[in-house]
Coordinates of C-alpha atoms in Angstrom, one line a residue:
Chain A
X547 CA -1.4 -13.5 1.5
X548 CA -2.8 -10.4 -0.1
X549 CA -4.6 -11.1 -3.4
X550 CA -3.5 -9.1 -6.3
X551 CA -5.9 -7.0 -8.3
X552 CA -4.1 -8.0 -11.5
X553 CA -4.7 -11.7 -11.2
X554 CA -2.0 -13.5 -12.9
X555 CA 0.8 -11.5 -11.5
X556 CA 4.1 -13.2 -10.8
X557 CA 6.2 -10.6 -9.1
X558 CA 8.2 -11.2 -5.9
X559 CA 6.3 -10.7 -2.7
X560 CA 7.8 -8.0 -0.4
X561 CA 6.6 -7.8 3.1
X562 CA 7.0 -4.5 4.9
X563 CA 9.0 -5.3 8.0
X564 CA 10.0 -1.9 9.4
X565 CA 9.6 1.8 8.7
X566 CA 11.2 4.9 10.1
X567 CA 9.6 8.2 8.9
X568 CA 10.4 11.9 9.3
X569 CA 8.2 14.3 7.5
X570 CA 8.0 13.3 3.9
X571 CA 11.1 11.0 4.0
X572 CA 11.3 7.5 5.4
X573 CA 13.3 4.2 5.5
X574 CA 11.3 1.1 4.6
X575 CA 12.6 -2.4 5.1
X576 CA 11.0 -5.1 3.0
X577 CA 11.6 -8.9 3.4
X578 CA 11.4 -10.5 -0.1
X579 CA 10.1 -14.0 -0.6
X580 CA 12.8 -14.7 -3.2
X581 CA 16.2 -13.2 -3.8
X582 CA 16.7 -10.6 -6.5
X583 CA 19.8 -11.3 -8.4
X584 CA 23.0 -9.7 -7.3
X585 CA 21.8 -6.1 -7.3
X586 CA 24.5 -3.4 -7.6
X587 CA 24.5 0.3 -6.9
X588 CA 22.5 2.3 -9.4
X589 CA 20.1 -0.5 -10.1
X590 CA 16.5 -0.2 -9.1
X591 CA 13.5 -2.3 -8.3
X592 CA 10.0 -1.8 -9.7
X593 CA 7.6 -1.8 -6.7
X594 CA 3.9 -2.3 -6.9
X595 CA 1.2 -1.9 -4.3
X596 CA -1.3 -4.9 -4.1
X597 CA -4.1 -2.7 -5.5
X598 CA -4.1 0.8 -7.0
X599 CA -2.1 2.3 -8.7
X600 CA -1.7 -0.4 -11.3
X601 CA 1.8 0.4 -12.4
X602 CA 4.9 -0.6 -10.6
X603 CA 7.2 2.4 -9.9
X604 CA 11.0 2.5 -9.8
X605 CA 12.9 2.8 -6.6
X606 CA 16.7 2.9 -6.3
X607 CA 18.1 0.3 -3.9
X608 CA 19.4 1.9 -0.7
X609 CA 20.7 -1.4 0.7
X610 CA 20.2 -5.1 0.0
X611 CA 21.3 -8.2 1.7
X612 CA 19.8 -11.7 2.2
X613 CA 16.4 -10.9 0.8
X614 CA 16.2 -7.7 2.9
X615 CA 15.6 -4.7 0.8
X616 CA 15.9 -1.2 2.2
X617 CA 14.4 1.7 0.3
X618 CA 14.7 5.4 1.2
X619 CA 11.6 7.0 -0.1
X620 CA 10.2 10.5 -0.4
X621 CA 6.4 10.8 -0.3
X622 CA 5.4 12.4 -3.6
X623 CA 2.4 10.6 -5.0
X624 CA -0.2 7.9 -4.6
X625 CA 2.1 4.9 -4.4
X626 CA 4.6 6.5 -2.0
X627 CA 1.7 7.8 0.1
X628 CA 0.4 4.3 0.3
X629 CA 3.8 2.9 1.4
X630 CA 4.1 5.6 4.1
X631 CA 0.6 4.8 5.5
X632 CA 0.9 1.0 5.2
X633 CA 0.9 -1.1 8.4
X634 CA 3.9 -3.4 9.1
X635 CA 3.2 -6.7 7.5
X636 CA 1.7 -5.2 4.4
X637 CA 2.6 -7.1 1.2
X638 CA 4.0 -5.3 -1.8
X639 CA 5.5 -6.7 -4.9
X640 CA 8.8 -6.1 -6.5
X641 CA 10.8 -7.1 -9.6
X642 CA 14.4 -6.4 -10.5
X643 CA 17.1 -5.4 -10.3
X644 CA 16.7 -3.3 -13.4
X645 CA 19.0 -0.7 -14.9
X646 CA 22.8 -0.7 -15.1
X647 CA 25.2 -0.7 -12.1
X648 CA 27.2 2.5 -11.8
X649 CA 30.4 0.5 -12.0
X650 CA 29.6 -0.6 -15.6
X651 CA 29.8 3.0 -16.8
X652 CA 32.3 4.9 -14.5
X653 CA 36.1 5.3 -14.7
X654 CA 37.2 2.7 -12.2
X655 CA 40.6 4.2 -11.6
X656 CA 39.0 7.2 -9.8
X657 CA 37.4 7.7 -6.4
X658 CA 34.1 9.6 -6.3
X659 CA 32.4 12.2 -4.3
X660 CA 28.8 11.0 -4.0
X661 CA 26.4 13.9 -4.2
X662 CA 22.8 13.1 -3.3
X663 CA 19.7 15.3 -3.0
X664 CA 16.7 14.0 -1.1
X665 CA 15.7 10.5 -2.0
X666 CA 18.6 10.6 -4.6
X667 CA 20.9 9.5 -1.8
X668 CA 19.6 5.9 -2.1
X669 CA 21.8 4.5 -4.9
X670 CA 24.8 6.5 -3.5
X671 CA 24.5 4.8 -0.2
X672 CA 24.4 1.4 -1.8
X673 CA 27.4 2.4 -3.9
X674 CA 29.4 3.4 -0.8
X675 CA 28.4 0.1 0.9
X676 CA 29.4 -2.1 -2.1
X677 CA 32.3 -0.1 -3.4
X678 CA 34.1 1.7 -0.5
X679 CA 37.3 1.7 -2.5
X680 CA 35.7 3.9 -5.1
X681 CA 34.1 6.2 -2.6
X682 CA 35.9 9.4 -1.7
X683 CA 33.2 11.0 0.4
X684 CA 29.5 11.4 0.6
X685 CA 27.4 14.6 0.6
X686 CA 23.7 14.1 1.3
X687 CA 21.7 17.3 0.7
X688 CA 18.4 18.0 2.4
X689 CA 16.5 21.2 3.0
X690 CA 15.2 20.6 6.5
X691 CA 17.0 19.5 9.7
X692 CA 14.4 17.1 10.9
X693 CA 15.9 14.6 8.6
X694 CA 18.8 14.1 11.0
X695 CA 16.8 11.8 13.2
X696 CA 16.6 9.2 10.4
X697 CA 20.4 8.8 10.4
X698 CA 22.9 7.6 12.9
X699 CA 25.8 9.7 14.2
X700 CA 28.2 8.4 11.6
X701 CA 25.8 9.0 8.7
X702 CA 24.9 12.5 10.0
X703 CA 28.4 13.6 9.3
X704 CA 27.6 13.5 5.6
X705 CA 24.4 15.5 5.7
X706 CA 24.3 19.0 4.2
X707 CA 21.2 20.7 5.6
X708 CA 20.3 23.9 3.8
X709 CA 18.2 25.5 6.5
X710 CA 21.1 25.0 9.0
X711 CA 24.0 26.3 7.0
X712 CA 22.4 28.2 4.1
X713 CA 24.6 26.1 1.8
X714 CA 23.4 23.6 -0.8
X715 CA 25.1 20.3 -1.4
X716 CA 26.5 21.7 -4.6
X717 CA 28.1 24.7 -2.7
X718 CA 29.9 22.2 -0.4
X719 CA 30.9 20.1 -3.4
X720 CA 32.5 23.0 -5.1
X721 CA 34.9 23.4 -2.2
X722 CA 36.0 19.7 -2.5
X723 CA 36.4 19.3 -6.2
X724 CA 39.8 18.3 -7.5
X725 CA 40.9 16.8 -10.8
X726 CA 41.7 13.4 -9.3
X727 CA 38.3 12.9 -7.8
X728 CA 35.1 12.1 -9.8
X729 CA 31.5 13.0 -9.0
X730 CA 28.5 10.8 -9.1
X731 CA 25.2 12.6 -8.3
X732 CA 21.6 11.7 -7.9
X733 CA 18.8 14.1 -7.0
X734 CA 16.5 16.7 -8.3
X735 CA 17.1 18.1 -11.8
X736 CA 18.0 21.7 -10.7
X737 CA 20.7 20.2 -8.5
X738 CA 22.1 18.0 -11.3
X739 CA 22.2 21.0 -13.6
X740 CA 24.3 22.9 -11.2
X741 CA 27.0 20.3 -11.1
X742 CA 30.4 20.7 -12.7
X743 CA 30.8 19.5 -16.3
X744 CA 32.5 16.2 -15.8
X745 CA 30.0 14.8 -13.2
X746 CA 28.2 11.5 -13.7
X747 CA 24.5 12.1 -13.1
X748 CA 22.1 9.4 -12.1
X749 CA 18.7 10.3 -13.6
X750 CA 15.3 9.6 -12.1
X751 CA 12.3 9.3 -14.5
X752 CA 8.7 8.3 -14.7
X753 CA 8.8 4.7 -15.9
X754 CA 6.2 2.3 -17.2
X755 CA 8.0 -1.0 -17.5
X756 CA 11.5 -0.4 -16.2
X757 CA 13.1 -2.7 -18.8
X758 CA 13.2 -0.7 -22.0
X759 CA 10.1 -1.6 -23.8
X760 CA 7.6 1.2 -23.1
X761 CA 9.9 4.2 -23.9
X762 CA 8.4 6.3 -21.1
X763 CA 11.7 7.3 -19.5
X764 CA 13.3 8.8 -22.6
X765 CA 16.1 11.3 -22.3
X766 CA 17.6 13.3 -25.1
X767 CA 21.4 13.0 -25.3
X768 CA 24.1 14.0 -27.7
X769 CA 23.8 10.4 -28.9
X770 CA 20.1 10.6 -29.6
X771 CA 17.2 9.4 -27.5
X772 CA 18.2 7.1 -24.6
X773 CA 16.2 5.4 -21.9
X774 CA 16.9 5.9 -18.2
X775 CA 15.9 2.4 -17.4
X776 CA 17.8 0.5 -20.1
X777 CA 20.7 2.8 -21.0
X778 CA 21.1 4.5 -17.6
X779 CA 20.4 5.5 -15.0
X780 CA 24.0 7.0 -15.1
X781 CA 24.9 9.5 -17.8
X782 CA 27.6 12.1 -18.2
X783 CA 26.2 15.5 -17.4
X784 CA 27.4 17.0 -20.7
X785 CA 25.7 14.4 -22.8
X786 CA 22.2 15.3 -21.5
X787 CA 20.0 17.8 -23.4
X788 CA 18.7 19.4 -20.1
X789 CA 16.1 21.7 -21.7
X790 CA 14.3 18.6 -23.0
X791 CA 13.8 17.1 -19.6
Chain B
X58 CA -8.0 -33.6 -21.5
X59 CA -5.8 -31.2 -23.5
X60 CA -7.1 -27.8 -24.4
X61 CA -6.6 -26.5 -27.9
X62 CA -5.7 -22.9 -27.6
X63 CA -4.8 -22.4 -31.3
X64 CA -6.7 -20.3 -33.6
X65 CA -6.6 -19.6 -37.3
X66 CA -7.3 -16.1 -38.4
X67 CA -6.2 -14.1 -41.5
X68 CA -5.2 -17.4 -43.0
X69 CA -2.5 -17.7 -40.3
X70 CA -2.3 -20.3 -37.5
X71 CA -1.7 -18.7 -34.1
X72 CA -0.7 -21.2 -31.4
X73 CA -2.8 -19.2 -28.9
X74 CA -4.8 -16.0 -28.9
X75 CA -2.4 -13.9 -26.9
X76 CA -0.9 -10.9 -28.8
X77 CA 1.4 -8.4 -27.3
X78 CA -0.1 -5.1 -28.2
X79 CA 1.9 -2.5 -30.1
X80 CA 3.7 -0.1 -27.9
X81 CA 4.3 -1.4 -24.4
X82 CA 6.3 -4.4 -25.6
X83 CA 8.6 -2.3 -27.9
X84 CA 10.2 -4.7 -30.5
X85 CA 10.1 -7.4 -27.9
X86 CA 13.9 -7.8 -27.3
X87 CA 13.9 -6.3 -23.9
X88 CA 11.1 -8.5 -22.8
X89 CA 12.9 -11.7 -23.8
X90 CA 14.6 -12.3 -20.4
X91 CA 11.2 -12.3 -18.8
X92 CA 8.9 -13.8 -21.4
X93 CA 9.1 -17.0 -23.4
X94 CA 8.0 -15.7 -26.8
X95 CA 7.4 -19.2 -28.1
X96 CA 4.5 -19.5 -25.7
X97 CA 2.6 -16.5 -27.0
X98 CA 0.5 -16.2 -30.1
X99 CA 2.0 -13.0 -31.6
X100 CA 3.6 -9.7 -31.0
X101 CA 2.5 -6.5 -32.7
X102 CA 5.7 -4.5 -33.0
X103 CA 6.1 -0.9 -32.1
X104 CA 4.6 1.4 -34.7
X105 CA 7.0 2.5 -37.4
X106 CA 6.8 5.8 -39.2
X107 CA 8.6 6.9 -42.3
X108 CA 11.1 9.2 -40.5
X109 CA 12.7 8.3 -37.2
X110 CA 10.9 9.9 -34.3
X111 CA 12.3 11.0 -30.9
X112 CA 8.8 10.8 -29.4
X113 CA 7.4 13.5 -27.1
X114 CA 9.4 15.2 -24.3
X115 CA 9.0 13.8 -20.8
X116 CA 7.0 13.3 -18.7
X117 CA 5.3 10.9 -21.1
X118 CA 3.4 8.7 -18.7
X119 CA 1.2 9.3 -15.6
X120 CA -1.0 7.1 -13.5
X121 CA -4.8 7.5 -13.5
X122 CA -7.3 5.7 -11.4
X123 CA -7.4 2.2 -12.9
X124 CA -5.1 3.1 -15.7
X125 CA -2.2 5.0 -17.1
X126 CA -2.0 7.9 -19.6
X127 CA 0.9 7.9 -22.0
X128 CA 2.1 10.2 -24.6
X129 CA 5.2 8.4 -25.9
X130 CA 4.6 9.8 -29.3
X131 CA 5.6 6.9 -31.6
X132 CA 9.3 7.0 -30.7
X133 CA 10.8 4.7 -33.4
X134 CA 13.9 4.4 -35.6
X135 CA 11.9 5.1 -38.9
X136 CA 11.3 2.6 -41.6
X137 CA 15.0 2.6 -42.8
X138 CA 16.3 2.1 -39.3
X139 CA 13.7 -0.5 -38.7
X140 CA 14.8 -2.5 -41.8
X141 CA 18.5 -2.3 -41.1
X142 CA 18.5 -2.5 -37.3
X143 CA 15.4 -4.3 -36.1
X144 CA 14.3 -6.7 -38.9
X145 CA 17.6 -8.8 -38.9
X146 CA 17.0 -9.4 -35.2
X147 CA 13.4 -10.4 -35.4
X148 CA 14.1 -14.1 -35.9
X149 CA 15.2 -14.1 -32.2
X150 CA 11.5 -13.8 -31.3
X151 CA 9.9 -17.2 -31.8
X152 CA 6.4 -16.0 -32.4
X153 CA 4.4 -14.3 -35.2
X154 CA 5.3 -10.7 -35.8
X155 CA 2.7 -8.2 -36.8
X156 CA 4.2 -5.0 -38.3
X157 CA 2.6 -1.8 -37.2
X158 CA 2.8 1.4 -39.3
X159 CA 1.6 4.9 -39.2
X160 CA 1.8 7.5 -42.0
X161 CA 1.1 11.2 -41.8
X162 CA -0.2 11.4 -45.4
X163 CA -1.2 8.9 -48.1
X164 CA 2.3 8.9 -49.7
X165 CA 3.8 7.9 -46.4
X166 CA 1.2 5.1 -45.9
X167 CA 2.0 3.9 -49.4
X168 CA 5.7 3.8 -48.7
X169 CA 5.3 2.1 -45.4
X170 CA 3.1 -0.6 -46.8
X171 CA 5.4 -1.2 -49.7
X172 CA 8.4 -1.6 -47.4
X173 CA 6.5 -3.8 -45.0
X174 CA 5.3 -6.0 -47.9
X175 CA 8.9 -6.8 -48.7
X176 CA 9.8 -7.9 -45.2
X177 CA 9.5 -11.7 -45.1
X178 CA 9.7 -11.8 -41.2
X179 CA 6.4 -9.9 -41.0
X180 CA 3.4 -11.8 -42.3
X181 CA 0.7 -9.3 -41.2
X182 CA 0.5 -5.6 -41.3
X183 CA -1.4 -3.4 -38.8
X184 CA -2.3 0.1 -39.8
X185 CA -2.3 2.2 -36.7
X186 CA -4.9 4.8 -37.6
X187 CA -5.6 5.8 -34.1
X188 CA -2.5 6.8 -32.1
X189 CA -3.8 9.4 -29.7
X190 CA -0.4 11.0 -29.0
X191 CA 0.7 12.9 -32.0
X192 CA 0.8 16.6 -31.6
X193 CA -1.3 18.5 -34.0
X194 CA -2.3 15.4 -36.1
X195 CA -5.8 14.2 -36.5
X196 CA -6.4 10.5 -36.0
X197 CA -7.3 8.9 -39.3
X198 CA -9.7 6.5 -37.6
X199 CA -11.9 9.5 -36.6
X200 CA -13.0 9.8 -40.2
X201 CA -14.8 7.3 -42.4
X202 CA -13.3 8.6 -45.6
X203 CA -9.8 8.9 -44.4
X204 CA -10.0 5.4 -43.0
X205 CA -11.2 4.1 -46.3
X206 CA -8.6 5.9 -48.2
X207 CA -5.7 4.5 -46.2
X208 CA -7.0 0.9 -46.2
X209 CA -7.7 1.0 -50.0
X210 CA -4.2 2.3 -50.6
X211 CA -2.7 -0.4 -48.4
X212 CA -4.9 -3.1 -50.0
X213 CA -3.6 -2.3 -53.5
X214 CA 0.0 -2.6 -52.4
X215 CA 0.1 -5.9 -50.5
X216 CA -1.3 -9.3 -50.3
X217 CA -0.4 -9.7 -46.7
X218 CA -3.3 -9.6 -44.3
X219 CA -4.1 -6.0 -43.2
X220 CA -5.4 -5.3 -39.7
X221 CA -6.8 -1.8 -39.0
X222 CA -6.3 -0.4 -35.6
X223 CA -9.4 1.7 -34.7
X224 CA -9.9 4.4 -32.1
X225 CA -12.4 3.4 -29.4
X226 CA -13.4 7.0 -28.7
X227 CA -15.2 7.9 -31.9
X228 CA -18.9 8.7 -32.3
X229 CA -19.7 5.5 -34.2
X230 CA -17.0 2.9 -34.4
X231 CA -19.3 0.5 -36.3
X232 CA -19.5 2.9 -39.2
X233 CA -15.7 3.2 -39.3
X234 CA -15.2 -0.5 -38.8
X235 CA -17.5 -1.2 -41.8
X236 CA -15.7 1.3 -43.9
X237 CA -12.4 -0.4 -43.1
X238 CA -13.8 -3.8 -43.9
X239 CA -15.3 -2.7 -47.2
X240 CA -12.0 -1.1 -48.2
X241 CA -10.3 -4.4 -47.8
X242 CA -9.2 -4.8 -44.2
X243 CA -8.8 -8.5 -43.2
X244 CA -9.2 -7.7 -39.5
X245 CA -9.6 -5.0 -36.9
X246 CA -7.9 -4.1 -33.8
X247 CA -10.3 -2.5 -31.2
X248 CA -9.1 -0.3 -29.8
X249 CA -6.3 2.1 -28.6
X250 CA -5.8 4.5 -25.8
X251 CA -8.6 6.9 -25.1
X252 CA -7.6 10.5 -24.9
X253 CA -7.1 11.6 -21.3
X254 CA -5.2 13.9 -19.1
X255 CA -4.2 14.8 -15.6
X256 CA -3.4 18.1 -14.0
X257 CA -0.9 18.7 -11.2
X258 CA -2.8 20.8 -8.7
X259 CA 0.3 22.2 -7.2
X260 CA 1.6 23.7 -10.4
X261 CA -1.8 24.1 -12.1
X262 CA -0.4 22.5 -15.2
X263 CA -1.0 19.3 -17.2
X264 CA 1.3 16.5 -15.9
X265 CA 2.2 15.3 -19.4
X266 CA 4.4 17.6 -21.5
X267 CA 2.1 16.9 -24.4
X268 CA -0.8 17.9 -22.1
X269 CA -3.0 15.0 -23.1
X270 CA -2.3 11.3 -23.8
X271 CA -3.9 7.9 -24.3
X272 CA -5.6 6.3 -21.3
X273 CA -5.1 2.6 -21.2
X274 CA -5.5 -0.1 -18.6
X275 CA -8.4 -1.4 -16.6
X276 CA -10.2 1.9 -16.7
X277 CA -11.0 1.6 -20.4
X278 CA -11.9 -2.1 -20.5
X279 CA -15.7 -1.7 -20.3
X280 CA -15.5 0.9 -23.1
X281 CA -13.4 -1.1 -25.5
X282 CA -15.1 -4.4 -24.6
X283 CA -18.5 -2.8 -25.6
X284 CA -17.0 -1.7 -28.9
X285 CA -15.7 -5.2 -29.6
X286 CA -19.1 -6.6 -28.8
X287 CA -21.0 -4.2 -30.9
X288 CA -18.7 -4.4 -33.9
X289 CA -18.6 -8.2 -33.9
X290 CA -22.4 -8.2 -33.7
X291 CA -22.7 -6.7 -37.1
X292 CA -19.4 -7.5 -38.8
X293 CA -18.0 -10.9 -39.6
X294 CA -14.3 -9.9 -39.5
X295 CA -11.7 -11.1 -37.0
X296 CA -11.0 -8.7 -34.2
X297 CA -8.0 -8.3 -31.9
X298 CA -9.6 -7.1 -28.7
X299 CA -7.4 -4.7 -26.7
X300 CA -7.9 -2.5 -23.7
X301 CA -7.2 -3.2 -20.1
X302 CA -6.6 -7.0 -20.2
X303 CA -4.9 -7.5 -16.9
X304 CA -5.8 -11.1 -16.1
X305 CA -7.4 -14.2 -17.7
X306 CA -10.9 -13.1 -16.8
X307 CA -10.4 -9.8 -18.7
X308 CA -9.0 -11.8 -21.6
X309 CA -12.0 -14.2 -21.6
X310 CA -14.4 -11.3 -21.6
X311 CA -13.0 -10.0 -24.8
X312 CA -13.1 -13.5 -26.4
X313 CA -16.7 -14.0 -25.3
X314 CA -17.5 -10.5 -26.7
X315 CA -16.2 -11.7 -30.1
X316 CA -12.5 -11.1 -30.2
X317 CA -10.4 -13.8 -31.8
X318 CA -7.1 -12.5 -30.6
X319 CA -6.5 -10.8 -27.3
X320 CA -4.1 -7.9 -27.0
X321 CA -2.1 -7.3 -23.9
X322 CA -0.6 -3.8 -23.4
X323 CA -0.5 -2.2 -19.9
X324 CA -0.3 -5.6 -18.1
X325 CA 3.1 -6.2 -19.8
X326 CA 4.4 -3.0 -18.2
X327 CA 3.2 -4.0 -14.8
X328 CA 4.5 -7.5 -15.1
X329 CA 6.5 -8.7 -18.1
X330 CA 5.5 -12.2 -17.4
X331 CA 1.8 -11.5 -17.3
X332 CA 1.0 -12.8 -20.9
X333 CA 1.9 -16.4 -20.0
X334 CA 0.1 -16.1 -16.6
X335 CA -3.0 -14.9 -18.5
X336 CA -2.7 -17.8 -20.9
X337 CA -2.4 -20.3 -18.1
X338 CA -5.6 -18.8 -16.6
X339 CA -7.5 -19.2 -19.8
X340 CA -6.3 -22.8 -20.2
X341 CA -7.4 -23.7 -16.6
X342 CA -10.7 -22.0 -17.2
X343 CA -11.4 -24.0 -20.4
X344 CA -10.4 -27.2 -18.6
X345 CA -12.8 -26.5 -15.7
X346 CA -15.6 -25.8 -18.2
X347 CA -14.7 -28.9 -20.2
X348 CA -14.3 -26.8 -23.3
X349 CA -11.8 -28.4 -25.7
X350 CA -11.1 -25.5 -28.0
X351 CA -10.5 -21.9 -27.2
X352 CA -12.2 -20.9 -30.5
X353 CA -15.5 -22.3 -29.3
X354 CA -15.9 -19.5 -26.8
X355 CA -15.3 -16.6 -29.2
X356 CA -18.4 -14.6 -29.4
X357 CA -20.3 -16.8 -27.0
X358 CA -21.9 -13.7 -25.4
X359 CA -23.8 -13.3 -28.7
X360 CA -25.0 -16.9 -28.7
X361 CA -26.7 -17.1 -25.4
X362 CA -23.6 -17.9 -23.3
X363 CA -22.9 -21.3 -21.9
X364 CA -25.9 -23.6 -22.0
X365 CA -27.1 -24.4 -18.6
X366 CA -27.8 -28.1 -18.1

């Protein structure tokens, strides 16, 4: 078992079992030593490498069953770089689930178009798995076509690849919008800003603790400062002060 | 053999030396599902200012090798909000609460001390003279006279023990520590984040919106540890040692350097359960060394270490 730099750490051990990578995106399957408690879509885990960097980082759950945690990750920094280059069998550490399930904040009488951009598709996939009755359709936006090979035939139907069609995921969404159907979106800030007014947006933020104590993931809203980890990650698009982010 | 982890400082009995540092633990409530507060010595609450503060725009936090840089910017509900919203809930935390305050001028310090003095749930007051994350404001703890002024002002207004949180990155911390003690401080917290920054090479811009922030975590431990050691060498005043305590060994180093209480900040962010894990490590160490009381190792590095027999 890998020794942790931090000594007295008591996080759940997560062994990297499988990975499938294309460019800067990849699926990573971890087997956890213990269950995390009933995770629901929109919730995230804090994942930590056994050594540097010292902080755990938040990752939305793509799928979870029987101690098997699937994360869909974009390579952006040191920790994600480390996950991409890690050999199978590497031990990481997780805790969670943190954050609120989407179902605790959305109108449950509606069905939803799930609009994802890049690694933002993660919580949306988990949502469609757990709540098919609330899912109208899925739109997964990516810039480059190489991403196709990470998805099976059925999943590929939901991909919106910009370099292939010249359309963004928001362009496609605009053709589908109706009053009866809601929108839940997760992805880069420019994408979220382009969404229609009534959309729910799932925010990503730099987090220190993931549980509401450190105040790192603050977001300004019409109701004052809120935290993505504790009050979110889901907000209504119109309640966010976008210029503050 | 049982180990006595308790320690009496500032006339207050702490069941053990572990103190959650101001900031990363917020007001403690969110940590409750993870951490048994009855098992830790104390919590220093998030710093309160006179007016509510939104804090700085994000990003407010970034990794650095061996540490993290934050520029939260004292986000807090202000003293009125603190009294109405937070104080009535504080009895839920079964540990000693240290109130932390920061004024932007002497009048504000005065008001904050007066208000803190009235709050019965808070038996000690920490003056945060060293927050590194306030735009355009100089840190009080960079200046001997300013430090003295604030401590004197506070001393006149309260009989509660006053702890002064000093900045580790000053030219001569001993001079400032002495000034604080002479002005009536009962204890010192050494230290706080050290100013640091990172630049995103793709954009060519600072990562943090505030540009710079306070570096905390393992990277600063040797620096703050040395300041605890040097200060305790010349001043007989209780010290809360803070800076990069991630495990029980780090905690013991601070105790051996002369700290009576051991502040945990960054480690709580990594693992909310780490304070109790650190405490267990200290206990096991003392048992192994056949030392009955934690307080016997405080400052042992000044006294020739453990005697070899």
